[in-house]
C-alpha positions as a printed NumPy array, in Angstrom:
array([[  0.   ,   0.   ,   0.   ],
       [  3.033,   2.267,   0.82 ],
       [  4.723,   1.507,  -2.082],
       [  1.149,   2.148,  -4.419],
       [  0.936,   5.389,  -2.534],
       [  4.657,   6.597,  -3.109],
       [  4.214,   5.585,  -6.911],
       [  1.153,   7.406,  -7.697],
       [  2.839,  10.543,  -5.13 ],
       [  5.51 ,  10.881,  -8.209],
       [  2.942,  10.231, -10.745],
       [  0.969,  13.138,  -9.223],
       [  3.925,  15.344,  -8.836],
       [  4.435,  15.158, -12.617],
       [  1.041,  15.508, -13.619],
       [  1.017,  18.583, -11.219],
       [  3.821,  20.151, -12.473],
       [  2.345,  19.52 , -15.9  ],
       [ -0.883,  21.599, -15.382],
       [  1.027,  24.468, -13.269],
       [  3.638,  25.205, -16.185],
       [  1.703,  27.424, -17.885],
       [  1.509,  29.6  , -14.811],
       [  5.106,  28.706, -13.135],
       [  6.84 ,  30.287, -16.706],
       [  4.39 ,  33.154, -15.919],
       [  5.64 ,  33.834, -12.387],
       [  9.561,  33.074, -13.249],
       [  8.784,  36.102, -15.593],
       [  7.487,  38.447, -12.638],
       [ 10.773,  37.791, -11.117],
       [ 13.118,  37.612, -14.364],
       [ 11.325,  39.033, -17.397],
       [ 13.848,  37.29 , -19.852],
       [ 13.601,  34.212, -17.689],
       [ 17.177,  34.075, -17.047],
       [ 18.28 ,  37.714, -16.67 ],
       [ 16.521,  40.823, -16.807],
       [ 14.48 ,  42.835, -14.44 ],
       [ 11.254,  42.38 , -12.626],
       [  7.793,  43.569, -13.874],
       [  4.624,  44.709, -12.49 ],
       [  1.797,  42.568, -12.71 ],
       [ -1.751,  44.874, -13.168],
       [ -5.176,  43.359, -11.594],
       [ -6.443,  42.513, -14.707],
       [ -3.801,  40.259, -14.831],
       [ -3.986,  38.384, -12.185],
       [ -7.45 ,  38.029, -12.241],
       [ -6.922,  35.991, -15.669],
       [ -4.169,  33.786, -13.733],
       [ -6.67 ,  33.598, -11.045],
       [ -9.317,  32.043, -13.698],
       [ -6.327,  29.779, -14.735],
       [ -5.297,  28.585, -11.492],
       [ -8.988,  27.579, -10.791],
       [ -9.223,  25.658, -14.079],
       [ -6.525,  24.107, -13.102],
       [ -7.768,  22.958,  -9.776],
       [-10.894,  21.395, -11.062],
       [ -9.151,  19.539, -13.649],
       [ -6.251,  17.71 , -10.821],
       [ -9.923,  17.074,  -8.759],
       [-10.635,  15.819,  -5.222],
       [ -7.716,  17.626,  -3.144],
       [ -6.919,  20.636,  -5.314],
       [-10.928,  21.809,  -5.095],
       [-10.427,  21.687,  -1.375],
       [ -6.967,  23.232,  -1.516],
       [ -8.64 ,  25.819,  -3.529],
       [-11.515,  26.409,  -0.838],
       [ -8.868,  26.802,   1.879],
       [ -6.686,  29.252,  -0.239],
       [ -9.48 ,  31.392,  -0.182],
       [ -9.343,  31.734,   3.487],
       [ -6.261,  33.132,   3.084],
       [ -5.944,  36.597,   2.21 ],
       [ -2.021,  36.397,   3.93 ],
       [ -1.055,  33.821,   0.976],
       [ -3.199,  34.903,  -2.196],
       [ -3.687,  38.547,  -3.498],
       [ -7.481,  40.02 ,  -3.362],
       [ -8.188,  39.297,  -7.105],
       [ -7.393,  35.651,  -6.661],
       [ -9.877,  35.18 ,  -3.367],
       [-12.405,  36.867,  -5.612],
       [-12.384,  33.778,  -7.928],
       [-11.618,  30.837,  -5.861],
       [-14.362,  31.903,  -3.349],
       [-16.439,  30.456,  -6.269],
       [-15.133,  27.695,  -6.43 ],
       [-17.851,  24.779,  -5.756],
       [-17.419,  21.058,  -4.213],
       [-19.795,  19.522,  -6.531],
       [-18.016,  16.453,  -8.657],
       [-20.261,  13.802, -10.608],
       [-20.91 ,  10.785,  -8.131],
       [-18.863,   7.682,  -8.428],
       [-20.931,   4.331,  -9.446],
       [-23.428,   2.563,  -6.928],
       [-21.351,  -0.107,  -6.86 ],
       [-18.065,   1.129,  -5.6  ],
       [-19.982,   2.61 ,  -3.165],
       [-22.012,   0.347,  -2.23 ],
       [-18.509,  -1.82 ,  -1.283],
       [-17.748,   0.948,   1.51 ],
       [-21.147,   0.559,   2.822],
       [-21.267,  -2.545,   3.44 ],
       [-17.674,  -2.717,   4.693],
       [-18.629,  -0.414,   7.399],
       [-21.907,  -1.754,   8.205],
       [-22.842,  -4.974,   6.496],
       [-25.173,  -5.981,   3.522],
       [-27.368,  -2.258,   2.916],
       [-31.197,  -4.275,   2.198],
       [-30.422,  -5.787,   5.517],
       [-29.148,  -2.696,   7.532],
       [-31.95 ,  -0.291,   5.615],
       [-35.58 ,  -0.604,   5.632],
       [-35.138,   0.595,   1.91 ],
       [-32.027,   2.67 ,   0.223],
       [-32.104,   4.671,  -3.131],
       [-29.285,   3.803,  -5.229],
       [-29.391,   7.116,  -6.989],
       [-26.937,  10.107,  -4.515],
       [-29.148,  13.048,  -4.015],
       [-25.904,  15.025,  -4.028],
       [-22.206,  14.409,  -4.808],
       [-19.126,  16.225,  -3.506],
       [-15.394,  15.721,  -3.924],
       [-14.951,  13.744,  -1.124],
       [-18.408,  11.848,  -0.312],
       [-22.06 ,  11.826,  -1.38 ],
       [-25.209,  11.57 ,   0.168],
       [-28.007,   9.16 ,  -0.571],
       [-31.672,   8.738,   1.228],
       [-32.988,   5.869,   2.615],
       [-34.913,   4.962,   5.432],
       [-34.134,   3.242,   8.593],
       [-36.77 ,   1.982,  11.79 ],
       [-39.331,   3.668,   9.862],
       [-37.755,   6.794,   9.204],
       [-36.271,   8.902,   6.313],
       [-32.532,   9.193,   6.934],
       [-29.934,  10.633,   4.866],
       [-26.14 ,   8.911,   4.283],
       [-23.558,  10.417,   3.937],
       [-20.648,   7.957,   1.842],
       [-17.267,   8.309,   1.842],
       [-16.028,   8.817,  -2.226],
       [-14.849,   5.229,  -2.535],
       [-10.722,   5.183,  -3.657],
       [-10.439,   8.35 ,  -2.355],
       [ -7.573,   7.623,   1.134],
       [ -4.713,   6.654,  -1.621],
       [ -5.541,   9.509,  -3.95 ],
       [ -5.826,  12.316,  -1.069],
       [ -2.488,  10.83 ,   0.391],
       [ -0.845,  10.922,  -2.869],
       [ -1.611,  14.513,  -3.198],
       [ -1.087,  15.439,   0.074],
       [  2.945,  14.385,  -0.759],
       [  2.792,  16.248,  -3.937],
       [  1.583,  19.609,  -2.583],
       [  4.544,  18.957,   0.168],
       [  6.85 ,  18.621,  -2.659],
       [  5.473,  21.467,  -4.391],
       [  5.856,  23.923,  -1.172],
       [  9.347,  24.754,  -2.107],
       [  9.292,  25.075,  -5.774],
       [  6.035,  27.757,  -4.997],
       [  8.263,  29.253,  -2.63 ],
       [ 10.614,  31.014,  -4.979],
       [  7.832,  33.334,  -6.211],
       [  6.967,  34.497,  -2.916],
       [  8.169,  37.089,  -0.368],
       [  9.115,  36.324,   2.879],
       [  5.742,  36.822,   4.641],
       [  3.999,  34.637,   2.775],
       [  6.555,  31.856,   2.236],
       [  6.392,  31.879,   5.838],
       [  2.546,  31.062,   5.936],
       [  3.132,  28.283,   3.085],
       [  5.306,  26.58 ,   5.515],
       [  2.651,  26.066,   7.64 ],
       [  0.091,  26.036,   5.035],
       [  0.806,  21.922,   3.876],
       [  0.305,  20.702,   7.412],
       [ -2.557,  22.871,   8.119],
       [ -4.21 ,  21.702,   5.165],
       [ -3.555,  17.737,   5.511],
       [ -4.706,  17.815,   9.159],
       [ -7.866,  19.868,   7.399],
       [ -8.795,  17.455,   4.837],
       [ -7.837,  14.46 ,   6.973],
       [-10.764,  15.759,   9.296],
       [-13.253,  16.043,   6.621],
       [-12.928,  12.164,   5.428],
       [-13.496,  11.454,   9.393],
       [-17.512,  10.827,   9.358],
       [-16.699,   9.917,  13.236],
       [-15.631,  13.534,  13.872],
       [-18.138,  15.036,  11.799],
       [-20.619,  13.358,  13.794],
       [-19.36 ,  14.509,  17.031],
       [-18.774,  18.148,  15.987],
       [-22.547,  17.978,  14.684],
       [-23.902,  16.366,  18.355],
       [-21.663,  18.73 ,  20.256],
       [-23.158,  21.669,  18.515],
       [-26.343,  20.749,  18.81 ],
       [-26.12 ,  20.172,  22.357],
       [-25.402,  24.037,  22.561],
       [-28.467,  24.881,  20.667],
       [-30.714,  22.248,  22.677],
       [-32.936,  24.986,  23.675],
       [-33.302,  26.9  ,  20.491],
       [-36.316,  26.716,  18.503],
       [-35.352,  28.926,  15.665],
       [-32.326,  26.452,  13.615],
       [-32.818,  22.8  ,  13.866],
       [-29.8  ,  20.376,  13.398],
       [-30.587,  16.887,  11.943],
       [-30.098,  14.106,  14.873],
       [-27.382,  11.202,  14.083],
       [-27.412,   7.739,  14.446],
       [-24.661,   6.504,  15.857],
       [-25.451,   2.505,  15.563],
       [-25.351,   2.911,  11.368],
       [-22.418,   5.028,  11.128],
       [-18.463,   4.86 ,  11.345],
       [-15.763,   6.804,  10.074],
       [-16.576,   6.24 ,   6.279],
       [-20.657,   6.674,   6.426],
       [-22.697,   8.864,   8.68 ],
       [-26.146,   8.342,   9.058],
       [-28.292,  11.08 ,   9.984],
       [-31.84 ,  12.504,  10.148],
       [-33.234,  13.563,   6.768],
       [-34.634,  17.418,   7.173],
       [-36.001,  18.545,   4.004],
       [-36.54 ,  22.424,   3.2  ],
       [-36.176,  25.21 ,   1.263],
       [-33.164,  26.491,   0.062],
       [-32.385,  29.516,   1.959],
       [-31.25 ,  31.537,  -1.313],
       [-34.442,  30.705,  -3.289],
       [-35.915,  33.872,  -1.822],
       [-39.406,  33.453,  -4.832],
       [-39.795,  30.584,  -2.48 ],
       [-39.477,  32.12 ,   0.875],
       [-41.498,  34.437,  -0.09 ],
       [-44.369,  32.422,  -1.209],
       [-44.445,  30.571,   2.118],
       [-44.491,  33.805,   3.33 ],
       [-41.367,  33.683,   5.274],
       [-39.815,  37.173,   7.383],
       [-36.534,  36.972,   5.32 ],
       [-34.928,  39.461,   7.631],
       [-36.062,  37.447,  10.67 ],
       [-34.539,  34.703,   9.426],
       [-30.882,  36.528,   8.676],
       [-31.678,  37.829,  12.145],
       [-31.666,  34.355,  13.021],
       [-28.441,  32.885,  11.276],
       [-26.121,  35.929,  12.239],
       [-27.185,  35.295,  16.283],
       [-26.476,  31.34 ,  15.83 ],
       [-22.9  ,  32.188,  13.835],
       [-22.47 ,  34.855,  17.114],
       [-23.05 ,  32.322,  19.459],
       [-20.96 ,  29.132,  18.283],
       [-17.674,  31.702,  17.176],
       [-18.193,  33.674,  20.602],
       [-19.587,  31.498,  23.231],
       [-19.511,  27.994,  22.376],
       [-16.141,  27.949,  20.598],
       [-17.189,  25.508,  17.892],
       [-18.909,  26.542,  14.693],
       [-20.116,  24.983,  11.598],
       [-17.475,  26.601,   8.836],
       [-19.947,  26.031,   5.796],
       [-22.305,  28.317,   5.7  ],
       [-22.88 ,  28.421,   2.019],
       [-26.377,  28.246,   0.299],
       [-26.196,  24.565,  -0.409],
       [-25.966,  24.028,   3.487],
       [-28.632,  26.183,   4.753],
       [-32.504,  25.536,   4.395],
       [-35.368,  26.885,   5.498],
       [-38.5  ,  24.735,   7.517],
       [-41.909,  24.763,   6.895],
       [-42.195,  26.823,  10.472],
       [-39.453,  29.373,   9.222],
       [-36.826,  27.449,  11.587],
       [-33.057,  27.338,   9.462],
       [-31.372,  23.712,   8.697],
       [-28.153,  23.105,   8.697],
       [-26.464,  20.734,   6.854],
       [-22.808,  19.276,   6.007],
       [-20.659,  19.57 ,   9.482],
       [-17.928,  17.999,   7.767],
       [-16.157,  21.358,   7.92 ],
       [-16.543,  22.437,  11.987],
       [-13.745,  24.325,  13.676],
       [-12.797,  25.761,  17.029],
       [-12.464,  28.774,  18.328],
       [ -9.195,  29.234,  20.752],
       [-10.494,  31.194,  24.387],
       [ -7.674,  34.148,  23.663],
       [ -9.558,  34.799,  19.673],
       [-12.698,  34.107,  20.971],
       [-12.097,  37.617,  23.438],
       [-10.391,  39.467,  20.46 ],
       [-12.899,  39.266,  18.067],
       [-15.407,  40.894,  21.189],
       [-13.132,  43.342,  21.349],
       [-13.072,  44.199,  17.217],
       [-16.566,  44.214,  17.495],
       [-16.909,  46.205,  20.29 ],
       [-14.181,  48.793,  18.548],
       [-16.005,  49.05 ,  14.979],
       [-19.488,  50.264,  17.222],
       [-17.182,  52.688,  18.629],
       [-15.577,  53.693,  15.451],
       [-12.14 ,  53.418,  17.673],
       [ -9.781,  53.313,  15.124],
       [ -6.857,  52.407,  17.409],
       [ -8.745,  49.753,  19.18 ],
       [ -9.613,  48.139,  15.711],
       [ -5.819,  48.052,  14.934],
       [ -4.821,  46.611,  18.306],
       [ -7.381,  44.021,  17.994],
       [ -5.798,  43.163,  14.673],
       [ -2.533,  43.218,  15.932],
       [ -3.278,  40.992,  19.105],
       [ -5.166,  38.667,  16.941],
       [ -2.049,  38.111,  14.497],
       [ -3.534,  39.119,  11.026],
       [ -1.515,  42.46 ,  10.882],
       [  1.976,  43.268,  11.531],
       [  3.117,  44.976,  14.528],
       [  5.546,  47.12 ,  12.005],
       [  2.642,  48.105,   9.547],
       [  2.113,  51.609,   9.271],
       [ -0.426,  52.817,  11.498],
       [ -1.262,  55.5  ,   9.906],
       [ -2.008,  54.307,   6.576],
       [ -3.882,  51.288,   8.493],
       [ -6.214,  54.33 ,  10.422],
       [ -6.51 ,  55.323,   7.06 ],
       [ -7.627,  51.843,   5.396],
       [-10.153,  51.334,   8.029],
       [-11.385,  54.919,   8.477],
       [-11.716,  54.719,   4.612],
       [-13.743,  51.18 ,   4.72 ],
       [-16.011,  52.663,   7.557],
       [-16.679,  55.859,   5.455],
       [-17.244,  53.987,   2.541],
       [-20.095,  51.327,   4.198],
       [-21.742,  53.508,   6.546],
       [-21.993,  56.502,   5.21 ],
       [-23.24 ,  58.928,   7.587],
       [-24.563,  55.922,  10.491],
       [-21.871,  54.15 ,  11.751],
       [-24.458,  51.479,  12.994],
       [-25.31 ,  50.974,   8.528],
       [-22.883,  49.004,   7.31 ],
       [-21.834,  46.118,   5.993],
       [-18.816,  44.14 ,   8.29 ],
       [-17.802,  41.824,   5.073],
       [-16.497,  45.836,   3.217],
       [-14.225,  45.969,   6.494],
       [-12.903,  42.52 ,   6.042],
       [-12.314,  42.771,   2.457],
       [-10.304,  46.357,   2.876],
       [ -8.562,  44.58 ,   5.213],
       [ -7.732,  41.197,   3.729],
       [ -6.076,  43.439,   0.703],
       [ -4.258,  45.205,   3.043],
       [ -2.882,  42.166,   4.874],
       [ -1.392,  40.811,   1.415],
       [  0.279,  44.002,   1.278],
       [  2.606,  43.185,   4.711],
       [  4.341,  40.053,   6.211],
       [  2.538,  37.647,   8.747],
       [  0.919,  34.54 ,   9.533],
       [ -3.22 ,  34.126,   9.608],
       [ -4.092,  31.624,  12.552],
       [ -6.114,  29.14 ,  10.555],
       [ -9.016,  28.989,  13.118],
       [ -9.044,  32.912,  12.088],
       [ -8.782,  32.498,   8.604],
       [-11.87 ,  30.444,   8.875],
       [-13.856,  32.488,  11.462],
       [-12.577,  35.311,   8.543],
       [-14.394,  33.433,   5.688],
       [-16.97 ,  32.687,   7.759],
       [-18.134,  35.624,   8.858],
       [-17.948,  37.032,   5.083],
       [-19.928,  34.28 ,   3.649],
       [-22.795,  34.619,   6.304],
       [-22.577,  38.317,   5.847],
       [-23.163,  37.581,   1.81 ],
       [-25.821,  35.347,   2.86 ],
       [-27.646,  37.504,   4.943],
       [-27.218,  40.399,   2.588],
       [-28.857,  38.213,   0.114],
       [-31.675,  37.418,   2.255],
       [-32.18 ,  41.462,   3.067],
       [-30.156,  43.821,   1.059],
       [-30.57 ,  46.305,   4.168],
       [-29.369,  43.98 ,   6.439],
       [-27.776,  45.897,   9.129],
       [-24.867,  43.005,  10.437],
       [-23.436,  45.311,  12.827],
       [-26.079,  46.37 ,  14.822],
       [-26.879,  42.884,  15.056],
       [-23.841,  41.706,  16.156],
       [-24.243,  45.053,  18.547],
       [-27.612,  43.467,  20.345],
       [-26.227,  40.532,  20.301],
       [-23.088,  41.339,  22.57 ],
       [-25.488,  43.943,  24.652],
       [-27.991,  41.103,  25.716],
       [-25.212,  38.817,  26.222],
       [-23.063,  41.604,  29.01 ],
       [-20.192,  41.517,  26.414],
       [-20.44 ,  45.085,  25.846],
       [-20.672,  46.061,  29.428],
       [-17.753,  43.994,  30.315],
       [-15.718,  45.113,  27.243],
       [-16.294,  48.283,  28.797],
       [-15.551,  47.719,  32.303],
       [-11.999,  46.087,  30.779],
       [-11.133,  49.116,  29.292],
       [-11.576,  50.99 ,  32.613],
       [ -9.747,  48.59 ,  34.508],
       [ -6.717,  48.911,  32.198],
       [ -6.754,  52.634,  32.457],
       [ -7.231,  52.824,  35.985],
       [ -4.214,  50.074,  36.302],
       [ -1.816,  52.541,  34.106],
       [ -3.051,  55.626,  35.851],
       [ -2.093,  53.741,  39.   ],
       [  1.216,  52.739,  37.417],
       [  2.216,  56.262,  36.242],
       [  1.33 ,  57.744,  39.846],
       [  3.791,  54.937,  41.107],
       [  6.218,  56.26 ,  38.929],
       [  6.111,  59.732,  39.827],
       [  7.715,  58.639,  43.375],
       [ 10.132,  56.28 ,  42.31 ],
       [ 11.482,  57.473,  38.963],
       [ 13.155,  60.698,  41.115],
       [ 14.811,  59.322,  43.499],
       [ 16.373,  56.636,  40.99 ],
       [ 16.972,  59.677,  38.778],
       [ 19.27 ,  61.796,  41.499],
       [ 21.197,  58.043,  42.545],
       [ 21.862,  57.919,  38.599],
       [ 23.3  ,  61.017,  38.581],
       [ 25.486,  60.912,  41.723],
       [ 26.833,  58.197,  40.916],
       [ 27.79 ,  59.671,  37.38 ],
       [ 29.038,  62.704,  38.993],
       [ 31.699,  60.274,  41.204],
       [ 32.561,  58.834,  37.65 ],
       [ 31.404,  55.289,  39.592],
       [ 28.968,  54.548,  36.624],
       [ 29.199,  51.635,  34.471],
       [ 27.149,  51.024,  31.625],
       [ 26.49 ,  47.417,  29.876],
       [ 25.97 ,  47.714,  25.992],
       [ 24.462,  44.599,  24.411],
       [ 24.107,  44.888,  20.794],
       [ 21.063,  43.314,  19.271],
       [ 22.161,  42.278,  15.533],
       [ 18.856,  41.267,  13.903],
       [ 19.526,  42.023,  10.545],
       [ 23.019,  40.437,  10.904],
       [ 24.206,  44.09 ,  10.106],
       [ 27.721,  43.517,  11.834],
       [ 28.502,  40.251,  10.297],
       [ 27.576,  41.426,   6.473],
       [ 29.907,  44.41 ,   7.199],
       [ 32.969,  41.586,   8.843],
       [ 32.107,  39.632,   5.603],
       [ 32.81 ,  42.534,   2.893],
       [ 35.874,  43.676,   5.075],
       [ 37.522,  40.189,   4.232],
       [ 36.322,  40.019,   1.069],
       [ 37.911,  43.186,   0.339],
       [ 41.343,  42.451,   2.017],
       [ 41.766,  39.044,   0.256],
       [ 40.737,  40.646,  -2.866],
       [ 43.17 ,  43.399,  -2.784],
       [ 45.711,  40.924,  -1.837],
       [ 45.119,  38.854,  -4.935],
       [ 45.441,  41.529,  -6.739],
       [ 48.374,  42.863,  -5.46 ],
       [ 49.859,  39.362,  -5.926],
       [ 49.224,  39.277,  -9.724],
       [ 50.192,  42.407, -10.647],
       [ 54.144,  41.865,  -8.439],
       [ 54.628,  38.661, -10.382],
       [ 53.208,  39.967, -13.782],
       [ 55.309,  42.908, -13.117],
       [ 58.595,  41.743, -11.671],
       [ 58.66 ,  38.269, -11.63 ],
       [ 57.038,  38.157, -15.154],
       [ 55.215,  35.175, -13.801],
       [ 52.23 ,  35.917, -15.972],
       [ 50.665,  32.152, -15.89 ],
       [ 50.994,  32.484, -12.419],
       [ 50.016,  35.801, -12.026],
       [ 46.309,  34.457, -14.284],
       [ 46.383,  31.861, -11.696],
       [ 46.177,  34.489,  -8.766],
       [ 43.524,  36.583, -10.31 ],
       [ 41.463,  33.599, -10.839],
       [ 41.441,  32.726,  -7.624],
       [ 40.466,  36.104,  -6.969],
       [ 37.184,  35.983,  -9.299],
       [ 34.93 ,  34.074,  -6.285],
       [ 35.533,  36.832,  -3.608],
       [ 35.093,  39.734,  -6.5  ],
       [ 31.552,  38.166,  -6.91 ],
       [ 30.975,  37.415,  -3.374],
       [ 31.845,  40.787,  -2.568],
       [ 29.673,  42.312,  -5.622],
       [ 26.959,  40.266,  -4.161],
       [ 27.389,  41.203,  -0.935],
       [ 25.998,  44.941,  -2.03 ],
       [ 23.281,  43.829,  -3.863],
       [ 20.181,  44.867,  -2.35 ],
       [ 17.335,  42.137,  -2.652],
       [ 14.336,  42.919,  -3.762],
       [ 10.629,  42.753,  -2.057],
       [  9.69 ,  43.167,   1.705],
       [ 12.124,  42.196,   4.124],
       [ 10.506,  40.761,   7.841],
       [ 10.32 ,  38.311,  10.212],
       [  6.972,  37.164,  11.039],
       [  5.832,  37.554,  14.706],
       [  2.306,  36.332,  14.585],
       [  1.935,  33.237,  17.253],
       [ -0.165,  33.667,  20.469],
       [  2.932,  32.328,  22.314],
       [  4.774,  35.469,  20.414],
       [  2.149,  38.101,  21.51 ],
       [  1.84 ,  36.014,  25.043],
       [  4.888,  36.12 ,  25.752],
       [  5.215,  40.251,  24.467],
       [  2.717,  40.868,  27.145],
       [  4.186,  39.378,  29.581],
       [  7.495,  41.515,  28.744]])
């Protein structure tokens, strides 16, 4: 099995490599515009918009993996440009299903012959996506839907999964730092992702667990599972029909409140990203339905993540700062959270986001739109070097497609004052508030502290100076390796000369001139390491600092 896996890995990898040309050639261009030599040019919007609609062809064509790469590359404003999130947020998991038969092998491998498991099962998939389908059938009298496992679809994923490691480096040499930094991260991030998505067993936890939390809630119904007919390659749940929540003729011929009912899905998003900690991370159309009773369905839990205790408080706080229209708190926030860079310009940020607030609210801050602020953010973020936490990237994409959703249900739909209420009925505001005060009674506090210690430690400092008893301790910190570039050249340049020098003596007195060719030869290498030395590379130069540990730990300093 190893062996089948590692040969279809390089089979992959070539076949990969195959479809990317096209756009690696184009890239190698960016960087060398004769290939080989010559300088970089500038690549306009339109542009990469047309690579973007490339790149996407391409990832439907390799299948399975590459659509879901796709989907999680557009969760990541950090790694792509704005014009190539545009497209691949498009991009749908909806494949042709594979044959009864092959699936009808995994079903009964998981839980014996189907006729004898099923009251009755129709052979026909009511859906099919790039990594399972779903069929109906019923079971102890009632209507159930399965979910299948793609059958085949462990080796090919696996076989992928090496390829896009292999790739990682190659994609790294059109890259700047900041984001060759996130692709590191990117290949595990996005095997552990797709890894959880062929796990029916999780999916069927993370769909129990959440609706546990929503036991009590009336307004969104979750179908039930049943554990005794599922495993880790089928999941058997509850079959919930409804409408689809963006047919809005529909809704509106049942006579539905279609802003109650965006009402409705923002609070439930609200709750499971700030209180619960575990969300569904699907929220497109496909997944959401609408019950004869108005009551919203949600399907497909496949993609569920968590929310980590330290974001869950940050993105209060953002909130909290965008009703205030605090521009500095909004940056903070961003800062604290890890999805902008401590050494970004404040100044043009204030600008960005007093610009995006402007530009969606118009004269009432409480009127606008939170998906403008992401977006004039996310195209910001490509612009500077740092790492997106991939529970935020997908609380990010989130939040923008239930935004889109709930726009489409009411154009006017007012997400902010929403998201306002919400944190107002819940004490989030209040204690927000009452955080703030704390902090600035705790500095006042500190500065008042200061004013009687810092003088006396001022006239000791000065006493001591005056008795020429003072000492100082100067510890250079060499980040940029400043001091050893400038020890390097310094050699270079000595050798060099000395080379030099060498030739010309025994061309000129020795008339050694083989010799003397000999000499200057050697000296070529440290003329070019020394040339090179100078050269100033191109692109934006940083070192990431974007872990909790790294702002933890900051704090703590």
């Amino acid at each position: 099995m190893v062996t089948l896996v590692n040969l279809r890995s390089y089979w992959r990898f070539f076949v990969v490599i195959r479809q990317f040309s096209p756009l690696i050639v184009a890239y190698w261009r960016d960087r060398k515009r004769f290939l080989l030599f010559g300088g970089s040019r500038e690549v306009d919007a339109e542009t990469q918009r047309e690579r973007a609609a490339v790149l996407l062809e391409i990832l439907l064509t390799l299948g399975p993996t590459f659509i879901k790469l796709g989907q999680i590359l557009s969760t990541r404003p950090d790694i792509l440009p704005p014009a190539y999130i545009d497209v691949l947020e498009g991009l749908q998991d909806d494949v042709p299903p594979a044959p009864w038969e092959e699936s009808q092998v995994v079903l009964e491998d998981e839980l014996g012959p189907v006729d004898e498991t099923f009251d009755d099962f129709d052979r026909d998939p009511i859906s099919g996506a790039s990594l399972g389908q779903v069929y109906t059938a019923r079971y102890e009298g009632n209507e159930v839907a399965v979910k299948v496992r793609r059958p085949g679809i462990e080796s090919l994923v696996e076989a992928d999964l090496r390829t896009i490691r292999w790739s990682i480096p190659l994609v790294k040499r059109f890259t700047g730092t900041g984001r060759a930094f996130s692709l590191e991260n990117l290949a595990d991030e996005f095997a552990k992702t797709i890894r959880e998505e062929m796990d029916y067993k999780r999916e069927r936890e993370m769909l129990e667990e959440i609706r546990g939390n929503f036991a009590g809630n009336d307004r969104i119904r979750i179908p039930t599972a049943y554990e005794e007919v599922s495993g880790p390659r089928v999941l058997t749940m509850e079959y919930v029909p409804g409408v689809k929540i963006n047919r809005l003729d529909e809704l509106d011929a049942a006579g539905f409140d279609r802003t109650a009912i965006a009402e409705t899905l923002q609070e439930v998003y609200l709750q499971m990203i700030i209180d619960d900690g575990v969300f569904h991370a699907d929220p497109h159309p496909g997944n959401l339905a609408v019950d004869d009773d108005g009551t919203v369905i949600f399907y497909d839990f496949g993609m569920a993540g968590r929310v980590d205790p330290f974001i869950q408080e940050k993105i209060i706080e953002f909130y909290v700062a965008v009703a205030r229209q605090d521009i500095d708190d909004i940056l903070d926030t961003l800062i604290a959270m890890g999805t902008l860079s401590p050494e970004a310009d404040r100044e043009v940020m204030g600008n960005v986001m007093e610009l995006a607030i402007a530009d969606a609210s118009g004269e009432d801050i409480e009127q606008y739109q939170v998906n403008q602020i992401i977006e004039q953010v996310e195209s910001t973020i490509y612009e500077f070097p740092l790492r997106l936490p991939p529970d935020l990237a997908l609380v990010l994409r989130v939040a923008t497609v239930v935004e889109g959703v709930c726009v489409t249900l009411d154009p006017e739909f007012d997400f902010i004052s929403t998201a306002t209420e919400y944190l107002r009925d819940e004490g989030y505001y209040e204690q927000t508030a009452r955080d703030l005060a704390e902090d600035a009674g705790r500095q006042v506090q500190r500065t008042t502290e200061a004013l009687f210690t810092v003088p006396p430690k001022a006239d000791d400092f000065l006493e001591r100076a005056n008795r020429g008893d003072l000492h100082v301790d100067v510890t250079i910190e060499d980040d940029s390796n400043v001091l050893d570039k400038l020890a390097m050249r310094i050699a270079y340049s000595v050798l060099l000369a000395v080379g030099v020098l060498s030739a010309t003596i025994l061309y000129s007195f020795a008339d050694a001139w083989r010799l003397a060719g000999v000499v200057l030869l050697l000296a070529v290498p440290l003329a070019i390491a020394l040339y090179r030395s100078f050269r100033k590379k191109r692109g934006l130069r940083a070192t990431p600092q974007f872990t909790r540990q790294g702002m933890k730990k900051r704090r703590d300093e």
